Amino acid sequence: MSTSVFASRPSKHELEEGLTFAPKFDADGLIVCITTEVHTGDILMVAYMNEEALRLTLETSVAHYWSRSRGSLWRKGDTSGQVQTVVEIRTDCDQDAILLKVEAGGDGKACHTGRRSCFYRRVVRDDGVAALEFTSD
Amino acid sequence: MSTSVFASRPSKHELEEGLTFAPKFDADGLIVCITTEVHTGDILMVAYMNEEALRLTLETSVAHYWSRSRGSLWRKGDTSGQVQTVVEIRTDCDQDAILLKVEAGGDGKACHTGRRSCFYRRVVRDDGVAALEFTSD
């Protein structure tokens, strides 16, 4: 097993109340990441990071992810120009999620569909059946 | 295999551009859910839903999750009083994440540590080593 650049998991108390950063990667070696636009607070996307992506994000202040569909490291914006400059990184109480606050570069369209955010549809109930409708924001 | 109350996965185009709600549950039957406070937009927590939790959330407009640690359905607030009233539900482009916008009930402290949000620490680099520091918000 390779050595992690991050701390190994400490006690529950240290995990929740301490200053040790010990992110929990799942069985696939991934941690979920929520990315928001730092000025508006809008949620742009949800993606995953492996340890290398998280390390590179910390080192370079540019968002890196792990593409589950392509099975490869993904420096956001390398092909689209929408590089995300990281202003703040947070983790949650049990350190199994990452929150990135970023400035979105390029045309600011974080979603591969050409939209600013991936969350462009709301779920509604239509005759008891759940369906989607597009939002204006 | 039990029948899902949600649509089976359609084409990539319908998934991204259509009105069919076809949430993707992972190999463990879960989908990740980001919960925000509807008035401030603050991210309160990240949790998981199984199909039943998502169905109940849609039917009752009260947030239900699946507790991975306890292995059980979890109606947020049943023990703490911090019931979350759902104002809007969104999904993302490929429908493998849920966004809940809620009004937080009780004392509004969504995190089990007694804080309003689970994201109360930022990651900082201290002598090249990643560590945490508490935030004021």
Coordinates of N, CA, C and O in Angstrom, one line a residue, chain A residues 68-121:
Chain A
R68 N -14.6 9.6 -13.2 CA -15.0 8.2 -13.1 C -15.3 7.6 -14.4 O -15.1 6.5 -14.7
S69 N -15.9 8.5 -15.3 CA -16.3 7.9 -16.6 C -15.0 7.6 -17.5 O -15.0 6.6 -18.2
R70 N -14.0 8.5 -17.4 CA -12.8 8.3 -18.2 C -11.7 7.5 -17.5 O -10.8 7.1 -18.1
G71 N -11.9 7.4 -16.1 CA -10.9 6.7 -15.4 C -9.6 7.4 -15.4 O -8.5 6.8 -15.4
S72 N -9.6 8.7 -15.3 CA -8.3 9.5 -15.3 C -8.4 10.8 -14.6 O -9.4 11.3 -14.3
L73 N -7.2 11.3 -14.2 CA -7.1 12.5 -13.5 C -7.5 13.6 -14.5 O -7.3 13.5 -15.7
W74 N -8.1 14.7 -14.0 CA -8.8 15.6 -14.8 C -8.6 17.0 -14.2 O -9.1 17.3 -13.2
R75 N -7.7 17.8 -14.9 CA -7.5 19.2 -14.5 C -8.6 20.0 -15.2 O -8.5 20.2 -16.4
K76 N -9.6 20.4 -14.4 CA -10.8 21.1 -15.0 C -10.3 22.3 -15.8 O -9.6 23.1 -15.4
G77 N -10.8 22.3 -17.1 CA -10.5 23.4 -17.9 C -9.4 23.2 -18.9 O -9.1 24.0 -19.8
D78 N -8.7 22.0 -18.8 CA -7.6 21.7 -19.8 C -8.1 21.7 -21.2 O -7.3 22.2 -22.1
T79 N -9.2 21.2 -21.4 CA -9.7 21.3 -22.8 C -10.7 22.4 -23.0 O -10.8 22.9 -24.1
S80 N -11.5 22.7 -22.0 CA -12.6 23.7 -22.2 C -12.2 25.1 -21.9 O -12.9 26.1 -22.2
G81 N -11.0 25.3 -21.2 CA -10.6 26.7 -20.8 C -11.2 27.1 -19.5 O -10.9 28.2 -19.0
Q82 N -12.2 26.4 -19.0 CA -12.9 26.8 -17.8 C -12.1 26.4 -16.5 O -12.6 25.6 -15.7
V83 N -10.9 26.8 -16.4 CA -10.0 26.5 -15.3 C -10.7 27.1 -14.0 O -11.1 28.2 -14.0
Q84 N -10.6 26.3 -12.9 CA -11.2 26.8 -11.7 C -10.1 27.2 -10.7 O -9.3 26.3 -10.3
T85 N -10.0 28.4 -10.3 CA -9.0 28.9 -9.4 C -9.6 28.7 -8.0 O -10.6 29.3 -7.6
V86 N -8.9 28.0 -7.1 CA -9.4 27.6 -5.8 C -9.1 28.7 -4.8 O -8.0 29.1 -4.6
V87 N -10.2 29.3 -4.2 CA -10.0 30.3 -3.2 C -10.0 29.7 -1.8 O -9.3 30.2 -0.9
E88 N -10.9 28.7 -1.6 CA -10.9 28.1 -0.3 C -11.3 26.6 -0.4 O -12.1 26.3 -1.3
I89 N -10.7 25.8 0.4 CA -11.1 24.4 0.5 C -11.6 24.1 1.9 O -10.9 24.5 2.9
R90 N -12.7 23.4 2.0 CA -13.2 23.0 3.3 C -13.4 21.5 3.3 O -13.5 20.9 2.3
T91 N -13.5 21.0 4.5 CA -14.0 19.6 4.6 C -15.1 19.6 5.7 O -15.3 20.5 6.4
D92 N -15.8 18.5 5.8 CA -16.9 18.4 6.7 C -16.5 17.7 8.0 O -15.4 17.3 8.2
C93 N -17.5 17.5 8.9 CA -17.3 17.0 10.2 C -16.5 15.7 10.2 O -15.5 15.6 10.9
D94 N -16.9 14.8 9.4 CA -16.2 13.5 9.5 C -15.2 13.3 8.3 O -14.7 12.2 8.1
Q95 N -15.0 14.4 7.6 CA -13.9 14.5 6.6 C -14.1 13.5 5.5 O -13.1 12.9 5.1
D96 N -15.3 13.3 5.1 CA -15.5 12.4 3.9 C -16.1 13.2 2.7 O -16.7 12.6 1.8
A97 N -16.0 14.5 2.8 CA -16.5 15.3 1.7 C -15.6 16.6 1.6 O -15.1 17.0 2.7
I98 N -15.4 17.1 0.4 CA -14.6 18.3 0.2 C -15.5 19.4 -0.4 O -16.4 19.1 -1.2
L99 N -15.3 20.6 0.0 CA -16.0 21.8 -0.5 C -14.9 22.7 -1.1 O -14.0 23.1 -0.4
L100 N -15.1 23.0 -2.4 CA -14.2 23.9 -3.1 C -14.9 25.2 -3.4 O -16.0 25.1 -4.0
K101 N -14.4 26.3 -3.0 CA -14.9 27.6 -3.4 C -14.0 28.1 -4.5 O -12.8 28.4 -4.2
V102 N -14.5 28.4 -5.7 CA -13.6 28.7 -6.8 C -14.0 29.9 -7.5 O -15.2 30.4 -7.5
E103 N -13.1 30.5 -8.3 CA -13.4 31.5 -9.3 C -13.4 30.7 -10.6 O -12.4 30.1 -11.0
A104 N -14.5 30.8 -11.3 CA -14.6 30.0 -12.6 C -14.0 30.8 -13.7 O -14.4 31.9 -14.0
G105 N -13.1 30.2 -14.4 CA -12.4 30.9 -15.5 C -13.1 30.6 -16.8 O -14.2 30.1 -16.9
G106 N -12.5 31.1 -17.9 CA -13.0 30.9 -19.2 C -14.4 31.6 -19.3 O -14.6 32.7 -18.8
D107 N -15.4 30.9 -19.9 CA -16.7 31.5 -20.1 C -17.5 31.2 -18.8 O -18.7 31.6 -18.8
G108 N -17.0 30.6 -17.8 CA -17.7 30.4 -16.5 C -18.7 29.3 -16.6 O -19.4 29.1 -15.6
K109 N -18.7 28.6 -17.7 CA -19.7 27.5 -17.8 C -19.1 26.2 -17.3 O -18.4 25.5 -18.0
A110 N -19.4 25.9 -16.1 CA -18.7 24.7 -15.4 C -19.3 23.4 -15.9 O -18.6 22.4 -15.9
C111 N -20.5 23.4 -16.4 CA -21.1 22.1 -16.8 C -20.8 21.8 -18.3 O -20.8 22.7 -19.1
H112 N -20.6 20.5 -18.5 CA -20.2 20.2 -19.9 C -21.3 20.4 -20.9 O -21.1 20.3 -22.1
T113 N -22.5 20.6 -20.4 CA -23.7 20.9 -21.3 C -23.7 22.3 -21.8 O -24.6 22.7 -22.5
G114 N -22.7 23.1 -21.3 CA -22.6 24.5 -21.7 C -23.3 25.5 -20.7 O -23.5 26.6 -21.0
R115 N -23.7 24.9 -19.6 CA -24.4 25.8 -18.6 C -23.4 26.2 -17.5 O -22.4 25.5 -17.2
R116 N -23.8 27.2 -16.7 CA -22.9 27.7 -15.6 C -22.9 26.7 -14.5 O -21.8 26.5 -13.9
S117 N -24.0 26.0 -14.2 CA -24.0 25.0 -13.2 C -24.6 23.8 -13.7 O -25.5 23.8 -14.6
C118 N -24.3 22.6 -13.1 CA -24.8 21.4 -13.5 C -26.3 21.2 -12.9 O -27.0 20.3 -13.4
F119 N -26.7 22.0 -12.0 CA -28.0 21.8 -11.3 C -29.0 22.8 -12.0 O -29.5 23.7 -11.3
Y120 N -29.3 22.5 -13.2 CA -30.2 23.4 -14.0 C -31.7 22.9 -14.1 O -32.5 23.5 -14.8
R121 N -32.0 21.8 -13.4 CA -33.3 21.3 -13.4 C -33.8 21.0 -12.0 O -33.0 20.4 -11.2

